[in-house]
Amino acid sequence: MDCLGERPNAITFLNLIVACGSSGDLKRGRILHDRIVSCGFDHQLANLGNAIVHMYGRSGSIAEARRAFLAIPSRLKSVASFNSMLRAYVLAGLQCEAIDLFDQMPNDPAPNAVSFTTAIGACSALGWIEKGAAIHARLAGTGLETDVGLATALVNMYGKRGLFDMATKVFESMTAKTVVTWSALIAAYAQHGHAEEAFDLYRRMMREGSKPNEVTFLSVLSACSTMRWLERGREIHSEIVNLGLDRSLVLMNTVLTMYIKCRSLDEAGEFFAAMASRDLKSWMFIIAANAQQGRPERALALFRSLLEERDPTLQPDEVIFASVLNACSTKKWSDDGRAIHRIIPPRLEATAVIGTALVDFYSNCGDLANAKAAFARIVAKDVAAWNAIIGACIQHRLYEEALEIFYRMNVEGCSLPNHRTFVALLEACTESPSLGAAGRKLYERIVASGYELGLVLGTGIINMFAKLGSLDRARDVFARMPIKDLVSWTAIIAAHTRSGARVEARELYWMMALQGLEPDEVTYISILSSCAHAGMVDEAWSYFVSMSEDFGVEPREEHYVCVIDLLGRAGRLRDAEELVMKTSKLLGAVGWTSVLGACRTHGDLHRANQVVDEAVKLEPENSGAYLLLAHTSYNNH
């Protein structure tokens, strides 16, 4: 046009500016803006000024958008002008500025549905529910309440904050609902853990003839995953296929995770194999699922298949490498894990995610030296990496070294310890008698840091003080725990038993039951072990009888062995022998071996020979070993 000598008019420039805004061509947009100003069109056409503001806002140049907005003459500045600037602010993430501008809008021209919708969206993004409700109140009498887009924004705002009474009130007042409206409320229910309500609303949506879209299904699948509703998940999957939405990779990955979270790994595997297309997330989900659910062989097979893919976008990332290393974290699969380590790129090996996975892998395979080397290679060590190396030292019974690493963590100051750090260190102080003073200082640090004495942390502290013989401190910690579960009650009962406070232990035992927490098999193992430590034979027998008579917990092998061992150590060999006779089918030769050891300790050769006869009947192939043990008992006395 310029070449032909034709002079463009305002409409021409308007169309060109709109095109630049749509394509994000900021460079050409600026050139056109300069031409518009030089031609004097910027003060002639209201829509042209609005389009310029929109173009700059869409292109991310908020300063130029603001200048263009301010340059629009008052006589040309319309509600559309304000809306263009409002959208520019929101696109730039400047929600506060958008709300301020909305508050400055004149009553003539008054804000329209777009203005209110944009302002409500800004309040929703900021979580400013009171401001959003105030803007909502301004709608009264405007006639805008029936606008579908505006009502949907209100449903979304209230729903995101969990204000379902308000969200539902707006939703039910709508004469027409779009799929976006339905999806907004369904998503809100799903995100706040109201899975049943989300699913009920989805079914109502279907009954009322509204066709769900991808966003709807993402929310409903999330609800199914949270509640492990496998049958409902299958129903949703079938509906997705019927509506032809199974071409969406995002949706298909969500279906895959639904099967995984519903613990239907075989179905997840079949679905993965049938997927028309897969991205790296698809591979990550299925490999991680097999690793986490105890299928290392399948995880490795999938990983090898991924390596054979020729698509350059399907190169394993740090999450996939970490998952497959986790699958190999036993001595049986250690060679495979080492082979995987050899193909990890150095840049990934130095990341906290991969480095931490390598620390765990080598530690679980018994190779602490390589675990330490992997930790040393991590460039930016996060708290998970520090926790991993501390845990590795504890796993290998290097308790003092674990504590030294903790001190080093504090000195380097890169990461602050979290509750997992303290739980691990409490275990170290509990297991090592020489770390009693360190354990007390650790507790002081926990209190000073303001950590809440949650179930795991509080129970760990109780166990430590019990082992150190500080029963008063253990009681204090238990009293300060805001929530107590069966494990924490068991810990404090065992602490009293271990310290010989049998009366208080018995009171706590029944108090726990009154709280509605009935002891289980693990509770009794802990209590019986504590009785054994304190040498409280009668007390142990009382608990042993109570477990079946009072709480219907059938004794297992571990309970019988603990009581038999305690009776034997106390010299009550006849009682121990009688108990073994009653349980020989369950215990086999294990019970007789325990009694034989007690006979050896107390020099009862006659009973030892009788015990050998019984043990040989059960395990004739080990007769030589039993005779040797009895003979050793005789020689020692």
PDB file of N, CA and C in Angstrom, residues 388-468:
ATOM      1  N   ALA A 388      19.803 -38.527  53.317  1.00  0.00           N
ATOM      2  CA  ALA A 388      20.163 -39.826  52.738  1.00  0.00           C
ATOM      3  C   ALA A 388      21.508 -40.312  53.269  1.00  0.00           C
ATOM      4  N   ILE A 389      22.513 -39.434  53.320  1.00  0.00           N
ATOM      5  CA  ILE A 389      23.837 -39.873  53.782  1.00  0.00           C
ATOM      6  C   ILE A 389      23.834 -40.116  55.289  1.00  0.00           C
ATOM      7  N   ILE A 390      23.061 -39.319  56.031  1.00  0.00           N
ATOM      8  CA  ILE A 390      22.918 -39.574  57.472  1.00  0.00           C
ATOM      9  C   ILE A 390      22.253 -40.932  57.690  1.00  0.00           C
ATOM     10  N   GLY A 391      21.186 -41.194  56.916  1.00  0.00           N
ATOM     11  CA  GLY A 391      20.502 -42.480  57.012  1.00  0.00           C
ATOM     12  C   GLY A 391      21.397 -43.643  56.625  1.00  0.00           C
ATOM     13  N   ALA A 392      22.260 -43.434  55.630  1.00  0.00           N
ATOM     14  CA  ALA A 392      23.188 -44.490  55.205  1.00  0.00           C
ATOM     15  C   ALA A 392      24.142 -44.850  56.335  1.00  0.00           C
ATOM     16  N   CYS A 393      24.668 -43.848  57.016  1.00  0.00           N
ATOM     17  CA  CYS A 393      25.580 -44.110  58.142  1.00  0.00           C
ATOM     18  C   CYS A 393      24.863 -44.859  59.263  1.00  0.00           C
ATOM     19  N   ILE A 394      23.628 -44.472  59.539  1.00  0.00           N
ATOM     20  CA  ILE A 394      22.860 -45.154  60.587  1.00  0.00           C
ATOM     21  C   ILE A 394      22.570 -46.592  60.179  1.00  0.00           C
ATOM     22  N   GLN A 395      22.229 -46.784  58.904  1.00  0.00           N
ATOM     23  CA  GLN A 395      21.965 -48.132  58.391  1.00  0.00           C
ATOM     24  C   GLN A 395      23.171 -49.042  58.584  1.00  0.00           C
ATOM     25  N   HIS A 396      24.371 -48.465  58.497  1.00  0.00           N
ATOM     26  CA  HIS A 396      25.611 -49.232  58.658  1.00  0.00           C
ATOM     27  C   HIS A 396      26.180 -49.110  60.073  1.00  0.00           C
ATOM     28  N   ARG A 397      25.342 -48.669  61.012  1.00  0.00           N
ATOM     29  CA  ARG A 397      25.666 -48.594  62.439  1.00  0.00           C
ATOM     30  C   ARG A 397      26.811 -47.641  62.762  1.00  0.00           C
ATOM     31  N   LEU A 398      27.026 -46.663  61.898  1.00  0.00           N
ATOM     32  CA  LEU A 398      28.050 -45.649  62.153  1.00  0.00           C
ATOM     33  C   LEU A 398      27.353 -44.428  62.755  1.00  0.00           C
ATOM     34  N   TYR A 399      26.906 -44.587  63.984  1.00  0.00           N
ATOM     35  CA  TYR A 399      26.060 -43.575  64.605  1.00  0.00           C
ATOM     36  C   TYR A 399      26.806 -42.266  64.865  1.00  0.00           C
ATOM     37  N   GLU A 400      28.038 -42.371  65.357  1.00  0.00           N
ATOM     38  CA  GLU A 400      28.823 -41.157  65.619  1.00  0.00           C
ATOM     39  C   GLU A 400      29.084 -40.390  64.330  1.00  0.00           C
ATOM     40  N   GLU A 401      29.358 -41.130  63.249  1.00  0.00           N
ATOM     41  CA  GLU A 401      29.617 -40.469  61.968  1.00  0.00           C
ATOM     42  C   GLU A 401      28.362 -39.768  61.448  1.00  0.00           C
ATOM     43  N   ALA A 402      27.208 -40.376  61.675  1.00  0.00           N
ATOM     44  CA  ALA A 402      25.942 -39.744  61.274  1.00  0.00           C
ATOM     45  C   ALA A 402      25.782 -38.401  61.974  1.00  0.00           C
ATOM     46  N   LEU A 403      26.133 -38.369  63.251  1.00  0.00           N
ATOM     47  CA  LEU A 403      26.027 -37.124  64.011  1.00  0.00           C
ATOM     48  C   LEU A 403      27.041 -36.094  63.521  1.00  0.00           C
ATOM     49  N   GLU A 404      28.240 -36.551  63.167  1.00  0.00           N
ATOM     50  CA  GLU A 404      29.264 -35.637  62.637  1.00  0.00           C
ATOM     51  C   GLU A 404      28.797 -35.003  61.325  1.00  0.00           C
ATOM     52  N   ILE A 405      28.139 -35.788  60.488  1.00  0.00           N
ATOM     53  CA  ILE A 405      27.623 -35.256  59.219  1.00  0.00           C
ATOM     54  C   ILE A 405      26.547 -34.208  59.494  1.00  0.00           C
ATOM     55  N   PHE A 406      25.729 -34.455  60.500  1.00  0.00           N
ATOM     56  CA  PHE A 406      24.710 -33.475  60.884  1.00  0.00           C
ATOM     57  C   PHE A 406      25.359 -32.157  61.299  1.00  0.00           C
ATOM     58  N   TYR A 407      26.436 -32.231  62.082  1.00  0.00           N
ATOM     59  CA  TYR A 407      27.139 -31.006  62.485  1.00  0.00           C
ATOM     60  C   TYR A 407      27.722 -30.299  61.264  1.00  0.00           C
ATOM     61  N   ARG A 408      28.237 -31.095  60.321  1.00  0.00           N
ATOM     62  CA  ARG A 408      28.787 -30.525  59.085  1.00  0.00           C
ATOM     63  C   ARG A 408      27.683 -29.849  58.276  1.00  0.00           C
ATOM     64  N   MET A 409      26.524 -30.449  58.273  1.00  0.00           N
ATOM     65  CA  MET A 409      25.365 -29.867  57.576  1.00  0.00           C
ATOM     66  C   MET A 409      25.058 -28.484  58.140  1.00  0.00           C
ATOM     67  N   ASN A 410      25.141 -28.352  59.448  1.00  0.00           N
ATOM     68  CA  ASN A 410      24.880 -27.062  60.087  1.00  0.00           C
ATOM     69  C   ASN A 410      25.951 -26.036  59.750  1.00  0.00           C
ATOM     70  N   VAL A 411      27.206 -26.492  59.692  1.00  0.00           N
ATOM     71  CA  VAL A 411      28.316 -25.574  59.415  1.00  0.00           C
ATOM     72  C   VAL A 411      28.244 -25.063  57.987  1.00  0.00           C
ATOM     73  N   GLU A 412      27.984 -25.987  57.032  1.00  0.00           N
ATOM     74  CA  GLU A 412      27.928 -25.582  55.624  1.00  0.00           C
ATOM     75  C   GLU A 412      26.722 -24.686  55.355  1.00  0.00           C
ATOM     76  N   GLY A 413      25.663 -24.896  56.130  1.00  0.00           N
ATOM     77  CA  GLY A 413      24.530 -23.970  56.079  1.00  0.00           C
ATOM     78  C   GLY A 413      23.752 -23.943  54.785  1.00  0.00           C
ATOM     79  N   CYS A 414      23.951 -24.938  53.923  1.00  0.00           N
ATOM     80  CA  CYS A 414      23.236 -24.942  52.642  1.00  0.00           C
ATOM     81  C   CYS A 414      21.780 -25.361  52.816  1.00  0.00           C
ATOM     82  N   SER A 415      21.533 -26.257  53.759  1.00  0.00           N
ATOM     83  CA  SER A 415      20.182 -26.765  53.963  1.00  0.00           C
ATOM     84  C   SER A 415      19.887 -26.836  55.451  1.00  0.00           C
ATOM     85  N   LEU A 416      18.679 -26.495  55.811  1.00  0.00           N
ATOM     86  CA  LEU A 416      18.256 -26.621  57.197  1.00  0.00           C
ATOM     87  C   LEU A 416      17.708 -28.022  57.422  1.00  0.00           C
ATOM     88  N   PRO A 417      17.991 -28.624  58.569  1.00  0.00           N
ATOM     89  CA  PRO A 417      17.439 -29.956  58.842  1.00  0.00           C
ATOM     90  C   PRO A 417      15.922 -29.894  58.939  1.00  0.00           C
ATOM     91  N   ASN A 418      15.267 -30.991  58.609  1.00  0.00           N
ATOM     92  CA  ASN A 418      13.816 -31.065  58.780  1.00  0.00           C
ATOM     93  C   ASN A 418      13.494 -32.195  59.757  1.00  0.00           C
ATOM     94  N   HIS A 419      12.216 -32.495  59.900  1.00  0.00           N
ATOM     95  CA  HIS A 419      11.841 -33.498  60.905  1.00  0.00           C
ATOM     96  C   HIS A 419      12.411 -34.872  60.574  1.00  0.00           C
ATOM     97  N   ARG A 420      12.604 -35.177  59.277  1.00  0.00           N
ATOM     98  CA  ARG A 420      13.202 -36.461  58.901  1.00  0.00           C
ATOM     99  C   ARG A 420      14.645 -36.559  59.397  1.00  0.00           C
ATOM    100  N   THR A 421      15.360 -35.446  59.317  1.00  0.00           N
ATOM    101  CA  THR A 421      16.732 -35.416  59.817  1.00  0.00           C
ATOM    102  C   THR A 421      16.753 -35.774  61.296  1.00  0.00           C
ATOM    103  N   PHE A 422      15.894 -35.125  62.059  1.00  0.00           N
ATOM    104  CA  PHE A 422      15.886 -35.338  63.508  1.00  0.00           C
ATOM    105  C   PHE A 422      15.424 -36.752  63.868  1.00  0.00           C
ATOM    106  N   VAL A 423      14.451 -37.278  63.134  1.00  0.00           N
ATOM    107  CA  VAL A 423      13.981 -38.641  63.406  1.00  0.00           C
ATOM    108  C   VAL A 423      15.122 -39.639  63.215  1.00  0.00           C
ATOM    109  N   ALA A 424      15.889 -39.476  62.136  1.00  0.00           N
ATOM    110  CA  ALA A 424      17.021 -40.374  61.877  1.00  0.00           C
ATOM    111  C   ALA A 424      18.077 -40.259  62.974  1.00  0.00           C
ATOM    112  N   LEU A 425      18.404 -39.038  63.370  1.00  0.00           N
ATOM    113  CA  LEU A 425      19.435 -38.829  64.394  1.00  0.00           C
ATOM    114  C   LEU A 425      18.978 -39.328  65.761  1.00  0.00           C
ATOM    115  N   LEU A 426      17.702 -39.214  66.048  1.00  0.00           N
ATOM    116  CA  LEU A 426      17.175 -39.762  67.299  1.00  0.00           C
ATOM    117  C   LEU A 426      17.358 -41.275  67.341  1.00  0.00           C
ATOM    118  N   GLU A 427      17.184 -41.910  66.184  1.00  0.00           N
ATOM    119  CA  GLU A 427      17.415 -43.357  66.106  1.00  0.00           C
ATOM    120  C   GLU A 427      18.873 -43.680  66.418  1.00  0.00           C
ATOM    121  N   ALA A 428      19.786 -42.860  65.861  1.00  0.00           N
ATOM    122  CA  ALA A 428      21.216 -43.072  66.125  1.00  0.00           C
ATOM    123  C   ALA A 428      21.518 -42.940  67.612  1.00  0.00           C
ATOM    124  N   CYS A 429      20.969 -41.906  68.239  1.00  0.00           N
ATOM    125  CA  CYS A 429      21.214 -41.682  69.669  1.00  0.00           C
ATOM    126  C   CYS A 429      20.562 -42.767  70.520  1.00  0.00           C
ATOM    127  N   THR A 430      19.472 -43.342  70.029  1.00  0.00           N
ATOM    128  CA  THR A 430      18.803 -44.426  70.748  1.00  0.00           C
ATOM    129  C   THR A 430      19.622 -45.706  70.681  1.00  0.00           C
ATOM    130  N   GLU A 431      20.217 -45.964  69.526  1.00  0.00           N
ATOM    131  CA  GLU A 431      20.958 -47.208  69.319  1.00  0.00           C
ATOM    132  C   GLU A 431      22.350 -47.186  69.938  1.00  0.00           C
ATOM    133  N   SER A 432      22.945 -46.004  70.069  1.00  0.00           N
ATOM    134  CA  SER A 432      24.317 -45.910  70.579  1.00  0.00           C
ATOM    135  C   SER A 432      24.325 -45.366  72.004  1.00  0.00           C
ATOM    136  N   PRO A 433      24.728 -46.177  72.992  1.00  0.00           N
ATOM    137  CA  PRO A 433      24.754 -45.717  74.391  1.00  0.00           C
ATOM    138  C   PRO A 433      25.661 -44.513  74.613  1.00  0.00           C
ATOM    139  N   SER A 434      26.679 -44.358  73.762  1.00  0.00           N
ATOM    140  CA  SER A 434      27.640 -43.265  73.955  1.00  0.00           C
ATOM    141  C   SER A 434      27.102 -41.910  73.497  1.00  0.00           C
ATOM    142  N   LEU A 435      25.942 -41.906  72.857  1.00  0.00           N
ATOM    143  CA  LEU A 435      25.412 -40.652  72.308  1.00  0.00           C
ATOM    144  C   LEU A 435      24.272 -40.073  73.146  1.00  0.00           C
ATOM    145  N   GLY A 436      24.212 -40.464  74.408  1.00  0.00           N
ATOM    146  CA  GLY A 436      23.144 -39.970  75.269  1.00  0.00           C
ATOM    147  C   GLY A 436      23.143 -38.460  75.397  1.00  0.00           C
ATOM    148  N   ALA A 437      24.318 -37.876  75.646  1.00  0.00           N
ATOM    149  CA  ALA A 437      24.414 -36.416  75.790  1.00  0.00           C
ATOM    150  C   ALA A 437      24.033 -35.722  74.490  1.00  0.00           C
ATOM    151  N   ALA A 438      24.483 -36.300  73.365  1.00  0.00           N
ATOM    152  CA  ALA A 438      24.150 -35.725  72.059  1.00  0.00           C
ATOM    153  C   ALA A 438      22.648 -35.780  71.821  1.00  0.00           C
ATOM    154  N   GLY A 439      22.011 -36.868  72.249  1.00  0.00           N
ATOM    155  CA  GLY A 439      20.569 -37.000  72.091  1.00  0.00           C
ATOM    156  C   GLY A 439      19.807 -35.949  72.867  1.00  0.00           C
ATOM    157  N   ARG A 440      20.269 -35.659  74.079  1.00  0.00           N
ATOM    158  CA  ARG A 440      19.616 -34.618  74.885  1.00  0.00           C
ATOM    159  C   ARG A 440      19.758 -33.249  74.229  1.00  0.00           C
ATOM    160  N   LYS A 441      20.951 -32.961  73.692  1.00  0.00           N
ATOM    161  CA  LYS A 441      21.170 -31.684  72.996  1.00  0.00           C
ATOM    162  C   LYS A 441      20.307 -31.598  71.740  1.00  0.00           C
ATOM    163  N   LEU A 442      20.157 -32.742  71.088  1.00  0.00           N
ATOM    164  CA  LEU A 442      19.324 -32.790  69.884  1.00  0.00           C
ATOM    165  C   LEU A 442      17.879 -32.441  70.230  1.00  0.00           C
ATOM    166  N   TYR A 443      17.409 -32.971  71.339  1.00  0.00           N
ATOM    167  CA  TYR A 443      16.046 -32.663  71.782  1.00  0.00           C
ATOM    168  C   TYR A 443      15.902 -31.170  72.066  1.00  0.00           C
ATOM    169  N   GLU A 444      16.898 -30.580  72.709  1.00  0.00           N
ATOM    170  CA  GLU A 444      16.865 -29.137  72.988  1.00  0.00           C
ATOM    171  C   GLU A 444      16.811 -28.340  71.689  1.00  0.00           C
ATOM    172  N   ARG A 445      17.548 -28.819  70.677  1.00  0.00           N
ATOM    173  CA  ARG A 445      17.546 -28.144  69.368  1.00  0.00           C
ATOM    174  C   ARG A 445      16.156 -28.236  68.728  1.00  0.00           C
ATOM    175  N   ILE A 446      15.535 -29.383  68.842  1.00  0.00           N
ATOM    176  CA  ILE A 446      14.197 -29.575  68.265  1.00  0.00           C
ATOM    177  C   ILE A 446      13.200 -28.619  68.915  1.00  0.00           C
ATOM    178  N   VAL A 447      13.254 -28.523  70.240  1.00  0.00           N
ATOM    179  CA  VAL A 447      12.340 -27.637  70.974  1.00  0.00           C
ATOM    180  C   VAL A 447      12.603 -26.181  70.608  1.00  0.00           C
ATOM    181  N   ALA A 448      13.897 -25.802  70.567  1.00  0.00           N
ATOM    182  CA  ALA A 448      14.264 -24.414  70.261  1.00  0.00           C
ATOM    183  C   ALA A 448      13.860 -24.026  68.844  1.00  0.00           C
ATOM    184  N   SER A 449      13.857 -25.003  67.929  1.00  0.00           N
ATOM    185  CA  SER A 449      13.513 -24.726  66.533  1.00  0.00           C
ATOM    186  C   SER A 449      12.010 -24.626  66.314  1.00  0.00           C
ATOM    187  N   GLY A 450      11.241 -24.948  67.339  1.00  0.00           N
ATOM    188  CA  GLY A 450       9.788 -24.803  67.237  1.00  0.00           C
ATOM    189  C   GLY A 450       9.093 -25.929  66.504  1.00  0.00           C
ATOM    190  N   TYR A 451       9.744 -27.087  66.375  1.00  0.00           N
ATOM    191  CA  TYR A 451       9.108 -28.210  65.688  1.00  0.00           C
ATOM    192  C   TYR A 451       7.952 -28.748  66.533  1.00  0.00           C
ATOM    193  N   GLU A 452       6.841 -29.021  65.873  1.00  0.00           N
ATOM    194  CA  GLU A 452       5.725 -29.656  66.568  1.00  0.00           C
ATOM    195  C   GLU A 452       6.074 -31.113  66.822  1.00  0.00           C
ATOM    196  N   LEU A 453       5.737 -31.596  68.001  1.00  0.00           N
ATOM    197  CA  LEU A 453       6.030 -32.986  68.342  1.00  0.00           C
ATOM    198  C   LEU A 453       4.968 -33.879  67.699  1.00  0.00           C
ATOM    199  N   GLY A 454       5.121 -34.082  66.399  1.00  0.00           N
ATOM    200  CA  GLY A 454       4.207 -34.939  65.659  1.00  0.00           C
ATOM    201  C   GLY A 454       4.394 -36.394  66.033  1.00  0.00           C
ATOM    202  N   LEU A 455       3.628 -37.258  65.410  1.00  0.00           N
ATOM    203  CA  LEU A 455       3.617 -38.670  65.783  1.00  0.00           C
ATOM    204  C   LEU A 455       4.991 -39.320  65.654  1.00  0.00           C
ATOM    205  N   VAL A 456       5.621 -39.152  64.493  1.00  0.00           N
ATOM    206  CA  VAL A 456       6.901 -39.827  64.259  1.00  0.00           C
ATOM    207  C   VAL A 456       8.006 -39.210  65.107  1.00  0.00           C
ATOM    208  N   LEU A 457       8.099 -37.882  65.091  1.00  0.00           N
ATOM    209  CA  LEU A 457       9.156 -37.197  65.836  1.00  0.00           C
ATOM    210  C   LEU A 457       8.980 -37.395  67.341  1.00  0.00           C
ATOM    211  N   GLY A 458       7.769 -37.208  67.839  1.00  0.00           N
ATOM    212  CA  GLY A 458       7.516 -37.370  69.269  1.00  0.00           C
ATOM    213  C   GLY A 458       7.809 -38.779  69.750  1.00  0.00           C
ATOM    214  N   THR A 459       7.384 -39.776  68.971  1.00  0.00           N
ATOM    215  CA  THR A 459       7.628 -41.168  69.352  1.00  0.00           C
ATOM    216  C   THR A 459       9.119 -41.481  69.351  1.00  0.00           C
ATOM    217  N   GLY A 460       9.847 -40.926  68.386  1.00  0.00           N
ATOM    218  CA  GLY A 460      11.297 -41.128  68.346  1.00  0.00           C
ATOM    219  C   GLY A 460      11.981 -40.579  69.586  1.00  0.00           C
ATOM    220  N   ILE A 461      11.533 -39.411  70.056  1.00  0.00           N
ATOM    221  CA  ILE A 461      12.117 -38.807  71.263  1.00  0.00           C
ATOM    222  C   ILE A 461      11.788 -39.656  72.490  1.00  0.00           C
ATOM    223  N   ILE A 462      10.558 -40.150  72.579  1.00  0.00           N
ATOM    224  CA  ILE A 462      10.168 -41.013  73.706  1.00  0.00           C
ATOM    225  C   ILE A 462      11.054 -42.249  73.754  1.00  0.00           C
ATOM    226  N   ASN A 463      11.250 -42.891  72.598  1.00  0.00           N
ATOM    227  CA  ASN A 463      12.089 -44.094  72.549  1.00  0.00           C
ATOM    228  C   ASN A 463      13.516 -43.797  72.994  1.00  0.00           C
ATOM    229  N   MET A 464      14.033 -42.628  72.574  1.00  0.00           N
ATOM    230  CA  MET A 464      15.399 -42.270  72.959  1.00  0.00           C
ATOM    231  C   MET A 464      15.511 -42.082  74.468  1.00  0.00           C
ATOM    232  N   PHE A 465      14.600 -41.311  75.046  1.00  0.00           N
ATOM    233  CA  PHE A 465      14.671 -41.065  76.489  1.00  0.00           C
ATOM    234  C   PHE A 465      14.444 -42.358  77.277  1.00  0.00           C
ATOM    235  N   ALA A 466      13.594 -43.241  76.751  1.00  0.00           N
ATOM    236  CA  ALA A 466      13.374 -44.526  77.419  1.00  0.00           C
ATOM    237  C   ALA A 466      14.668 -45.329  77.456  1.00  0.00           C
ATOM    238  N   LYS A 467      15.388 -45.343  76.340  1.00  0.00           N
ATOM    239  CA  LYS A 467      16.653 -46.083  76.263  1.00  0.00           C
ATOM    240  C   LYS A 467      17.704 -45.464  77.189  1.00  0.00           C
ATOM    241  N   LEU A 468      17.625 -44.129  77.359  1.00  0.00           N
ATOM    242  CA  LEU A 468      18.582 -43.432  78.228  1.00  0.00           C
ATOM    243  C   LEU A 468      18.174 -43.495  79.699  1.00  0.00           C
TER     244      LEU A 468
END
